[in-house]
Short mmCIF file of C-alpha atoms in Angstrom, two decimals:
data_model
loop_
_atom_site.label_atom_id
_atom_site.label_comp_id
_atom_site.label_asym_id
_atom_site.label_seq_id
_atom_site.Cartn_x
_atom_site.Cartn_y
_atom_site.Cartn_z
CA MET A 1 -53.17 26.34 84.76
CA THR A 2 -56.01 27.39 82.47
CA ASP A 3 -55.91 27.13 78.69
CA SER A 4 -55.62 30.89 78.35
CA GLU A 5 -52.84 31.02 80.92
CA SER A 6 -50.87 28.47 78.93
CA LEU A 7 -50.47 31.05 76.17
CA ARG A 8 -47.50 33.21 77.00
CA ARG A 9 -45.35 35.78 75.33
CA ARG A 10 -41.61 35.39 75.49
CA THR A 11 -38.87 37.91 74.97
CA VAL A 12 -36.68 37.43 71.93
CA LEU A 13 -32.92 37.61 72.28
CA ARG A 14 -31.55 39.02 69.07
CA ALA A 15 -28.18 37.83 67.85
CA VAL A 16 -25.66 40.23 66.42
CA GLY A 17 -22.66 39.01 64.49
CA THR A 18 -21.66 35.72 63.01
CA GLY A 19 -20.45 34.18 66.25
CA LEU A 20 -23.90 33.35 67.64
CA ALA A 21 -23.98 29.87 69.14
CA GLY A 22 -26.09 27.55 67.09
CA VAL A 23 -27.86 30.07 64.84
CA ALA A 24 -27.22 32.34 61.91
CA ALA A 25 -26.25 35.92 62.54
CA GLY A 26 -29.29 38.11 62.95
CA SER A 27 -31.73 35.32 63.79
CA GLY A 28 -33.94 35.19 66.86
CA VAL A 29 -33.64 32.81 69.77
CA ALA A 30 -36.63 32.33 72.00
CA ALA A 31 -36.21 32.88 75.69
CA GLY A 32 -36.84 29.61 77.46
CA ALA A 33 -35.54 27.70 74.45
CA PRO A 34 -31.77 27.75 74.97
CA ALA A 35 -29.50 27.85 71.92
CA ARG A 36 -27.04 24.99 71.66
CA ASP A 37 -23.28 25.29 71.32
CA ALA A 38 -22.16 26.08 67.77
CA GLU A 39 -19.54 23.33 67.58
CA SER A 40 -21.89 20.59 68.69
CA ASP A 41 -25.11 21.84 67.19
CA VAL A 42 -24.39 23.27 63.75
CA SER A 43 -22.31 21.59 61.10
CA GLU A 44 -19.34 23.54 59.77
CA ALA A 45 -20.86 23.66 56.31
CA GLY A 46 -24.20 24.76 57.70
CA VAL A 47 -22.70 27.69 59.59
CA ASP A 48 -20.71 28.84 56.57
CA ARG A 49 -23.66 28.72 54.19
CA ARG A 50 -25.96 30.56 56.56
CA ALA A 51 -23.37 33.25 57.26
CA GLN A 52 -23.01 33.96 53.53
CA VAL A 53 -26.52 35.36 53.32
CA THR A 54 -26.71 37.37 56.52
CA THR A 55 -25.55 40.53 54.74
CA THR A 56 -28.45 40.33 52.29
CA ALA A 57 -31.16 39.53 54.84
CA GLY A 58 -33.69 42.25 55.43
CA ASP A 59 -34.88 42.93 51.90
CA GLY A 60 -38.23 44.12 53.15
CA SER A 61 -40.10 40.90 52.43
CA ASP A 62 -42.83 40.33 54.96
CA GLY A 63 -42.77 36.58 54.53
CA ASP A 64 -46.46 36.44 53.65
CA GLY A 65 -47.32 33.15 52.02
CA GLY A 66 -49.75 34.81 49.62
CA ASP A 67 -53.11 36.53 49.59
CA GLU A 68 -55.28 33.49 48.90
CA PRO A 69 -55.50 30.28 50.89
CA VAL A 70 -54.44 27.05 49.31
CA ALA A 71 -57.39 24.73 49.93
CA ASP A 72 -61.12 25.36 49.62
CA GLY A 73 -63.65 24.93 52.41
CA ASN A 74 -64.55 21.26 51.97
CA THR A 75 -61.44 19.77 50.41
CA TRP A 76 -58.15 18.70 51.96
CA ARG A 77 -56.60 16.71 49.12
CA GLN A 78 -53.31 15.47 50.52
CA PHE A 79 -50.90 15.63 53.42
CA GLN A 80 -50.87 19.22 54.70
CA ALA A 81 -53.44 20.20 52.06
CA ASP A 82 -51.31 20.71 48.94
CA ALA A 83 -48.02 20.20 47.10
CA THR A 84 -46.27 22.91 49.14
CA ASN A 85 -47.21 21.17 52.41
CA SER A 86 -49.04 24.35 53.36
CA GLY A 87 -51.38 23.02 56.04
CA HIS A 88 -53.64 25.99 55.35
CA SER A 89 -57.23 26.13 54.15
CA ALA A 90 -59.98 28.60 53.20
CA ALA A 91 -62.28 26.62 55.48
CA THR A 92 -63.94 28.06 58.54
CA GLY A 93 -63.15 25.41 61.10
CA PRO A 94 -64.86 24.92 64.47
CA ARG A 95 -64.12 27.35 67.32
CA SER A 96 -65.46 24.94 69.91
CA GLY A 97 -65.10 21.18 69.75
CA THR A 98 -67.42 18.21 70.23
CA VAL A 99 -66.92 14.74 68.77
CA ALA A 100 -69.47 14.17 66.00
CA TRP A 101 -68.39 10.61 65.26
CA THR A 102 -65.49 8.21 65.54
CA TYR A 103 -64.54 5.25 63.35
CA ASP A 104 -62.61 2.34 64.85
CA THR A 105 -59.92 0.90 62.55
CA GLY A 106 -59.45 -1.95 65.02
CA GLU A 107 -62.15 -4.54 65.65
CA PRO A 108 -65.08 -4.31 65.25
CA ASN A 109 -64.55 -1.71 62.49
CA GLU A 110 -67.52 0.55 63.01
CA SER A 111 -68.38 4.20 63.40
CA LEU A 112 -69.47 5.40 66.85
CA PRO A 113 -71.25 8.57 67.96
CA THR A 114 -68.70 9.21 70.72
CA PRO A 115 -65.23 7.88 71.58
CA THR A 116 -66.47 6.31 74.81
CA ALA A 117 -66.67 2.85 73.25
CA THR A 118 -62.96 2.80 72.40
CA ALA A 119 -61.66 -0.75 72.50
CA THR A 120 -58.94 -1.57 75.03
CA ARG A 121 -55.91 -3.24 73.47
CA SER A 122 -52.36 -4.07 74.37
CA SER A 123 -49.67 -1.96 72.71
CA ASP A 124 -48.76 -4.95 70.53
CA ASP A 125 -52.32 -5.48 69.35
CA TYR A 126 -53.75 -2.07 68.64
CA ALA A 127 -54.34 -0.32 65.34
CA GLY A 128 -53.09 3.25 65.49
CA VAL A 129 -54.13 6.00 63.08
CA LEU A 130 -50.91 7.93 62.55
CA SER A 131 -51.83 8.65 58.95
CA SER A 132 -53.34 12.09 58.33
CA PRO A 133 -56.75 12.24 56.64
CA ALA A 134 -57.55 13.56 53.19
CA VAL A 135 -61.10 14.87 52.64
CA VAL A 136 -62.56 15.06 49.13
CA ASP A 137 -66.18 15.09 47.90
CA GLY A 138 -67.63 14.20 51.29
CA VAL A 139 -65.31 11.26 51.90
CA VAL A 140 -62.48 10.93 54.44
CA TYR A 141 -59.52 8.80 53.32
CA VAL A 142 -56.99 7.59 55.90
CA GLY A 143 -54.60 4.73 56.66
CA SER A 144 -54.06 2.65 59.80
CA THR A 145 -51.28 0.57 61.27
CA ASP A 146 -53.65 -2.39 60.87
CA GLY A 147 -52.48 -2.36 57.23
CA SER A 148 -55.63 -0.97 55.61
CA VAL A 149 -56.69 2.17 53.79
CA TYR A 150 -60.20 3.39 54.66
CA ALA A 151 -62.78 5.54 52.89
CA LEU A 152 -65.35 6.94 55.36
CA ASP A 153 -68.45 9.01 54.84
CA ALA A 154 -67.52 12.46 56.16
CA ALA A 155 -71.02 13.15 57.52
CA SER A 156 -71.65 9.86 59.33
CA GLY A 157 -68.31 8.08 59.67
CA GLU A 158 -69.73 5.00 57.97
CA GLU A 159 -67.27 2.94 55.96
CA ARG A 160 -67.52 3.28 52.19
CA TRP A 161 -64.75 0.76 51.55
CA SER A 162 -61.45 -0.51 52.93
CA VAL A 163 -58.43 -2.05 51.21
CA ALA A 164 -55.86 -4.20 52.99
CA THR A 165 -52.17 -3.80 52.14
CA GLY A 166 -49.33 -6.05 53.20
CA ASP A 167 -48.26 -3.95 56.21
CA GLY A 168 -49.03 -0.85 58.23
CA VAL A 169 -50.20 2.33 56.46
CA LEU A 170 -48.63 5.33 58.19
CA SER A 171 -48.46 7.29 54.95
CA SER A 172 -51.18 9.90 54.34
CA PRO A 173 -53.35 9.61 51.21
CA ALA A 174 -53.41 12.08 48.33
CA VAL A 175 -56.70 12.18 46.41
CA VAL A 176 -56.79 13.73 42.94
CA ASP A 177 -59.08 13.14 39.93
CA GLY A 178 -60.87 10.21 41.55
CA VAL A 179 -57.70 8.33 42.51
CA VAL A 180 -56.26 7.73 46.01
CA TYR A 181 -52.46 7.52 46.20
CA VAL A 182 -50.98 6.13 49.42
CA GLY A 183 -47.85 4.32 50.61
CA SER A 184 -47.50 1.25 52.82
CA HIS A 185 -44.80 -0.37 54.90
CA ASP A 186 -45.09 -3.30 52.47
CA GLN A 187 -42.76 -1.22 50.23
CA THR A 188 -45.55 -0.32 47.81
CA LEU A 189 -47.20 2.84 46.54
CA TYR A 190 -50.89 2.21 45.78
CA ALA A 191 -53.26 3.96 43.39
CA LEU A 192 -56.88 3.10 44.26
CA ASP A 193 -60.19 4.15 42.73
CA ALA A 194 -61.60 6.74 45.13
CA ALA A 195 -65.19 5.57 44.67
CA SER A 196 -64.68 1.81 45.01
CA GLY A 197 -61.19 1.15 46.37
CA ASP A 198 -60.39 -0.93 43.29
CA GLU A 199 -56.69 -1.06 42.45
CA GLU A 200 -55.61 1.15 39.56
CA TRP A 201 -51.92 0.27 39.81
CA THR A 202 -49.13 -0.40 42.31
CA PHE A 203 -45.52 0.74 42.31
CA ASP A 204 -42.76 -1.25 44.01
CA ALA A 205 -40.35 0.89 46.03
CA ASP A 206 -36.98 -0.21 47.41
CA GLY A 207 -38.07 0.21 51.03
CA ASN A 208 -41.00 0.96 53.33
CA VAL A 209 -43.10 3.90 52.16
CA PHE A 210 -43.68 5.96 55.28
CA SER A 211 -43.48 9.19 53.27
CA SER A 212 -46.81 10.60 52.12
CA PRO A 213 -47.19 11.00 48.35
CA THR A 214 -47.34 14.51 46.90
CA TYR A 215 -49.34 14.99 43.70
CA HIS A 216 -48.24 17.72 41.30
CA ASP A 217 -48.76 18.21 37.56
CA GLY A 218 -49.53 14.58 36.68
CA ALA A 219 -46.80 13.06 38.84
CA VAL A 220 -46.68 11.56 42.32
CA TYR A 221 -43.55 12.23 44.38
CA VAL A 222 -42.72 10.03 47.36
CA GLY A 223 -39.75 8.79 49.41
CA SER A 224 -38.72 5.39 50.73
CA GLN A 225 -37.01 4.37 53.93
CA ALA A 226 -34.22 2.91 51.80
CA GLY A 227 -33.32 6.48 50.87
CA THR A 228 -34.84 6.93 47.40
CA THR A 229 -37.09 9.74 46.24
CA TYR A 230 -39.34 8.73 43.33
CA ALA A 231 -41.38 10.52 40.70
CA VAL A 232 -44.15 8.23 39.43
CA ASP A 233 -46.56 8.86 36.57
CA ALA A 234 -49.94 9.39 38.24
CA ALA A 235 -51.91 7.82 35.41
CA SER A 236 -49.84 4.70 34.67
CA GLY A 237 -47.72 4.08 37.76
CA ASP A 238 -44.55 4.09 35.65
CA GLU A 239 -41.37 5.38 37.21
CA LEU A 240 -40.39 8.78 35.82
CA TRP A 241 -37.16 9.01 37.81
CA ALA A 242 -35.53 7.91 41.04
CA SER A 243 -32.89 9.75 43.07
CA SER A 244 -31.14 8.08 45.98
CA THR A 245 -28.88 9.28 48.77
CA GLY A 246 -28.82 5.90 50.45
CA GLN A 247 -30.24 7.75 53.46
CA ARG A 248 -33.71 7.32 54.88
CA VAL A 249 -36.54 9.48 53.49
CA ASP A 250 -39.62 9.71 55.71
CA ALA A 251 -40.46 13.29 54.74
CA THR A 252 -43.29 14.22 52.42
CA PRO A 253 -41.83 16.11 49.43
CA ALA A 254 -42.78 19.72 48.78
CA VAL A 255 -43.03 20.49 45.06
CA VAL A 256 -42.84 24.13 43.96
CA ASP A 257 -41.70 25.90 40.76
CA GLY A 258 -40.13 22.86 39.15
CA GLN A 259 -38.21 21.69 42.23
CA VAL A 260 -38.79 18.90 44.76
CA TYR A 261 -37.65 19.51 48.35
CA VAL A 262 -37.23 16.58 50.70
CA GLY A 263 -35.52 15.82 54.01
CA TYR A 264 -33.39 12.76 54.78
CA TYR A 265 -31.48 11.24 57.68
CA ARG A 266 -28.86 8.68 58.62
CA PRO A 267 -28.65 6.25 61.56
CA ASP A 268 -26.11 8.56 63.25
CA ASN A 269 -28.87 11.18 63.69
CA GLN A 270 -27.45 13.39 60.94
CA GLY A 271 -29.21 14.39 57.76
CA GLY A 272 -30.19 17.28 55.58
CA ILE A 273 -32.38 18.78 52.88
CA ARG A 274 -32.17 18.14 49.14
CA ALA A 275 -33.60 20.10 46.24
CA LEU A 276 -34.18 18.01 43.10
CA ASP A 277 -35.23 18.96 39.59
CA ALA A 278 -38.88 17.90 39.29
CA ASP A 279 -38.43 16.87 35.64
CA ASN A 280 -35.46 14.53 35.95
CA GLY A 281 -34.52 14.13 39.63
CA SER A 282 -31.07 15.71 39.29
CA GLU A 283 -29.77 17.40 42.41
CA VAL A 284 -30.05 21.20 42.44
CA TRP A 285 -28.55 21.66 45.90
CA THR A 286 -28.16 19.87 49.21
CA LEU A 287 -27.55 21.12 52.74
CA GLU A 288 -26.53 19.06 55.75
CA THR A 289 -28.38 20.17 58.86
CA ASN A 290 -27.63 19.92 62.58
CA GLY A 291 -29.55 16.67 62.85
CA ALA A 292 -31.77 14.22 61.03
CA VAL A 293 -34.71 15.64 59.04
CA PRO A 294 -37.66 13.22 59.15
CA CYS A 295 -40.24 16.01 58.99
CA SER A 296 -41.58 17.61 55.83
CA PRO A 297 -40.43 21.00 54.54
CA THR A 298 -42.80 23.88 53.92
CA VAL A 299 -42.28 26.51 51.21
CA ALA A 300 -43.57 30.09 51.13
CA ASP A 301 -42.41 33.02 48.98
CA GLY A 302 -39.14 31.42 47.96
CA VAL A 303 -38.26 30.39 51.52
CA LEU A 304 -38.13 26.79 52.76
CA TYR A 305 -38.86 26.17 56.44
CA VAL A 306 -37.95 22.93 58.22
CA GLY A 307 -36.86 21.58 61.59
CA ASP A 308 -34.54 18.76 62.64
CA TYR A 309 -33.60 16.33 65.41
CA GLY A 310 -30.97 18.79 66.61
CA GLY A 311 -33.73 21.17 67.69
CA ALA A 312 -32.95 23.67 64.94
CA VAL A 313 -35.45 25.54 62.77
CA TYR A 314 -34.17 26.70 59.36
CA ALA A 315 -35.27 29.27 56.81
CA LEU A 316 -33.47 28.53 53.51
CA ASP A 317 -33.49 30.17 50.11
CA THR A 318 -35.28 27.72 47.80
CA ALA A 319 -33.15 28.59 44.76
CA SER A 320 -29.71 28.16 46.34
CA GLY A 321 -30.17 26.36 49.67
CA ASP A 322 -28.36 29.23 51.39
CA GLY A 323 -29.46 30.07 54.90
CA ILE A 324 -31.61 33.11 55.59
CA TRP A 325 -31.92 32.56 59.32
CA ALA A 326 -31.88 29.72 61.83
CA LEU A 327 -32.65 29.29 65.50
CA THR A 328 -32.42 26.57 68.08
CA LEU A 329 -35.14 25.27 70.38
CA SER A 330 -34.62 23.18 73.49
CA ASP A 331 -35.61 19.84 71.97
CA TRP A 332 -36.33 17.96 68.76
CA VAL A 333 -38.43 19.55 66.02
CA LEU A 334 -40.30 16.68 64.41
CA SER A 335 -43.44 18.49 63.29
CA SER A 336 -43.55 20.49 60.08
CA PRO A 337 -44.04 24.27 60.00
CA VAL A 338 -47.00 26.35 58.83
CA VAL A 339 -46.55 29.86 57.38
CA VAL A 340 -49.53 32.21 57.43
CA ASP A 341 -49.62 35.99 56.97
CA GLY A 342 -45.95 36.55 57.75
CA THR A 343 -45.76 34.17 60.73
CA VAL A 344 -44.23 30.70 60.82
CA TYR A 345 -45.72 28.29 63.37
CA VAL A 346 -43.47 25.51 64.62
CA ALA A 347 -44.43 22.77 67.07
CA GLY A 348 -41.76 20.85 68.93
CA TYR A 349 -40.89 18.09 71.34
CA ASP A 350 -40.31 20.93 73.82
CA GLU A 351 -44.11 20.86 74.42
CA THR A 352 -44.60 24.22 72.73
CA VAL A 353 -46.14 25.73 69.61
CA TRP A 354 -43.99 28.71 68.61
CA ALA A 355 -44.92 31.68 66.43
CA PHE A 356 -41.89 33.28 64.73
CA THR A 357 -41.72 36.12 62.22
CA ALA A 358 -41.34 34.54 58.77
CA GLY A 359 -39.50 35.70 55.66
CA ARG A 360 -36.31 37.66 55.05
CA GLY A 361 -36.91 40.94 56.86
CA PRO A 362 -34.85 42.36 59.74
CA ASP A 363 -37.19 40.82 62.34
CA ALA A 364 -37.34 37.40 60.65
CA GLY A 365 -36.89 34.58 63.15
CA SER A 366 -37.97 36.64 66.15
CA THR A 367 -40.52 35.26 68.59
CA GLU A 368 -44.07 36.61 68.40
CA TRP A 369 -45.73 34.31 70.95
CA SER A 370 -45.87 30.71 72.11
CA TYR A 371 -48.45 28.24 73.38
CA ASP A 372 -47.63 25.72 76.10
CA VAL A 373 -49.20 22.43 75.00
CA GLY A 374 -48.04 20.63 78.11
CA ALA A 375 -46.81 17.60 76.20
CA SER A 376 -44.59 16.85 73.20
CA VAL A 377 -45.99 17.64 69.75
CA LEU A 378 -45.35 15.35 66.79
CA SER A 379 -48.50 16.23 64.84
CA SER A 380 -48.11 19.05 62.30
CA PRO A 381 -50.37 22.08 62.71
CA ALA A 382 -53.19 23.05 60.37
CA VAL A 383 -54.48 26.63 60.13
CA ALA A 384 -57.91 27.78 58.94
CA ASP A 385 -59.66 31.12 59.48
CA GLY A 386 -57.32 32.25 62.22
CA VAL A 387 -57.37 29.01 64.22
CA LEU A 388 -54.42 26.63 64.61
CA TYR A 389 -55.26 22.95 65.18
CA VAL A 390 -52.65 20.43 66.32
CA GLY A 391 -52.49 17.04 68.02
CA SER A 392 -50.28 16.19 70.97
CA SER A 393 -48.92 13.31 72.98
CA ASP A 394 -51.21 14.43 75.82
CA HIS A 395 -53.95 12.55 73.87
CA ARG A 396 -55.62 15.79 72.79
CA LEU A 397 -56.40 17.88 69.76
CA HIS A 398 -55.71 21.54 70.60
CA ALA A 399 -57.33 24.56 68.91
CA VAL A 400 -55.68 27.98 69.38
CA ASP A 401 -56.89 31.40 68.23
CA ILE A 402 -53.74 32.81 66.58
CA GLU A 403 -54.90 36.43 66.67
CA ALA A 404 -56.10 36.52 70.26
CA GLN A 405 -53.38 34.02 71.23
CA GLU A 406 -55.85 32.10 73.33
CA ALA A 407 -56.71 28.41 73.54
CA LEU A 408 -60.21 27.82 72.15
CA PHE A 409 -60.74 24.17 73.06
CA THR A 410 -59.20 20.74 73.40
CA VAL A 411 -60.74 17.36 72.56
CA GLU A 412 -59.42 14.34 74.40
CA THR A 413 -58.78 10.96 72.79
CA SER A 414 -57.58 7.78 74.47
CA GLN A 415 -54.01 7.79 73.15
CA GLN A 416 -51.37 10.07 71.66
CA VAL A 417 -52.36 12.13 68.62
CA PHE A 418 -49.52 11.92 66.07
CA SER A 419 -51.84 12.32 63.08
CA SER A 420 -52.03 15.81 61.56
CA PRO A 421 -55.52 17.34 61.36
CA ALA A 422 -57.44 18.05 58.16
CA VAL A 423 -59.82 21.03 58.31
CA THR A 424 -63.00 21.59 56.30
CA ASP A 425 -65.92 23.97 56.84
CA GLY A 426 -67.11 23.41 60.39
CA ALA A 427 -65.10 20.24 60.99
CA VAL A 428 -61.68 18.83 61.89
CA PHE A 429 -60.73 15.24 61.08
CA VAL A 430 -57.79 13.57 62.85
CA GLY A 431 -56.54 10.14 63.84
CA SER A 432 -55.31 8.91 67.21
CA ASN A 433 -53.14 6.05 68.39
CA ASP A 434 -56.28 4.66 70.06
CA SER A 435 -57.23 3.25 66.61
CA LEU A 436 -59.97 5.82 66.04
CA VAL A 437 -60.58 8.43 63.38
CA TYR A 438 -62.32 11.49 64.89
CA ALA A 439 -64.69 14.00 63.31
CA ILE A 440 -64.98 17.13 65.49
CA THR A 441 -67.54 19.90 65.02
CA GLU A 442 -68.78 22.80 67.15
CA ASP A 443 -71.93 21.13 68.41
CA GLY A 444 -71.36 17.49 67.57
CA GLU A 445 -73.63 17.64 64.54
CA ALA A 446 -72.70 15.87 61.32
CA PRO A 447 -69.97 17.63 59.33
CA SER A 448 -71.04 19.45 56.18
CA THR A 449 -70.28 17.56 52.98
CA THR A 450 -71.46 20.11 50.43
CA PRO A 451 -68.91 19.80 47.63
CA THR A 452 -66.88 22.88 46.79
CA PRO A 453 -65.59 23.07 43.19
CA THR A 454 -61.81 22.87 43.12
CA PRO A 455 -59.15 22.67 40.45
CA THR A 456 -57.54 19.32 39.68
CA GLU A 457 -54.66 20.44 41.84
CA THR A 458 -53.72 23.59 43.68
CA PRO A 459 -51.32 25.75 41.64
CA THR A 460 -47.98 26.22 43.34
CA THR A 461 -45.93 29.33 42.74
CA THR A 462 -43.67 31.53 44.78
CA GLY A 463 -45.71 34.63 44.03
CA ASN A 464 -48.74 36.00 45.79
CA GLY A 465 -51.33 34.11 43.75
CA PRO A 466 -53.48 31.09 44.57
CA GLY A 467 -51.68 27.99 45.76
CA PHE A 468 -49.13 29.80 47.81
CA GLY A 469 -50.18 31.10 51.02
CA PRO A 470 -49.28 29.83 54.27
CA MET A 471 -47.58 26.55 54.75
CA ALA A 472 -47.04 23.67 57.01
CA GLY A 473 -45.98 20.13 57.18
CA LEU A 474 -45.74 16.96 59.15
CA ALA A 475 -44.11 13.81 58.30
CA GLY A 476 -41.71 11.73 60.01
CA LEU A 477 -42.02 11.91 63.78
CA GLY A 478 -39.96 9.39 65.47
CA LEU A 479 -39.87 8.63 69.10
CA GLY A 480 -40.61 5.61 71.22
CA VAL A 481 -43.64 3.74 69.91
CA TRP A 482 -43.77 6.07 66.90
CA SER A 483 -40.24 5.08 65.91
CA ARG A 484 -41.07 1.42 66.25
CA LEU A 485 -44.30 1.74 64.29
CA ARG A 486 -42.69 3.54 61.38
CA GLY A 487 -39.97 0.93 61.24
CA GLY A 488 -37.01 2.78 62.72
CA ASP A 489 -35.09 3.28 65.91
CA ASP A 490 -35.11 6.25 68.21
CA PRO A 491 -32.02 8.11 66.93
CA ASP A 492 -30.72 8.85 70.42
CA GLY A 493 -31.37 5.37 71.67
CA ASP A 494 -33.81 6.55 74.31
CA ASP A 495 -37.55 6.04 74.50
CA ARG A 496 -38.74 9.47 75.50
#
């Protein structure tokens, strides 16, 4: 099968009435992605809350995430680009892909012109890059399971500095105002000087910090695997508030309009979404989902999008937590969504990237098209200038033209790609479980590092202004080796 043949359109089966198995009335179910039984797949509370809003769905909203993109051409400040987990940039990324350089976070710690010199290691000895890069002022910041945080020259891949923590760094850095914020499995949130790597402060959490920190309005929001969501003063490292469910938080918080949205999950593979007041951490609403929610939510135009271990994809009202629509795929949804120009892109363990109609309109949740990756997807997509980039367990980075619905290119690594890509003008940066950080450009030339002036942080609103456009997310992924690396068990007890 060719790349272009792997793109296929699928017919949408529209649901009518509140009795639809596994989804809200009026939502779309993709052909080839069977809906699950209502009793086993959707909690009683979840069905009731979603049904309440079906009569108001179809208000004419087109679901557009906004007119302006959320990140400039040469900056990708934090996990999925911004505080809304948008995964969208004003950059013009590459439309063909050649490796410009790689950096090896395992021995001997050096940048290489091609990935051909990848070291061979046993699964117990390797250093995987599951962390997603941040790119600011010509420097790539990323963590590794070897326990270190790295700052690499974006043009050459040469190491600027590295800082060792007490355990693996699967968290993705956030870089704002010359400070790098990143979590570690040593139960610590670090603030490091972006130029030197010198420690500014550390914050002790009550569990491993797999969650990636989200910077917004002078505060850093992050979760712990002991089940606590924290707000920490970005300047001092002092705790502003802590809110605990006692359930595991791997998700990266989305922070929009004074509220913090975060997923959680329990050992029994159940979980949900919480909305917290950004000022004091008090709970605004909570919704139990069909399954655990280790992935990060995405917010666009007052709608929160998220997937779960039950294979469900949800669109929720951000103010109330009420359901707008929901649908069920054939396997786990561990990647976080992206919303661009009225379409929500969702990648799943069903080996597919799906494009659904976003928003609240009558067609919301219907299938627009899908791309057959050929292997499970745990990486969260990034979108720039009409191209979707995503990693896969087939060891590749995939690039798909979302208008033509055609595969543009793939770049092969030596191991699974769980890291989520960061896109700047002419370049994509991504990690792989082979211990390497990859810089990919159209012709293999050095990535551009011309600084683009940006605000201290991207504004986040639910209107059509800057800072709210399309959205995405990544976060928790948890299967097999990924589950073991992040410090948890496969929720179903299998090692798929």
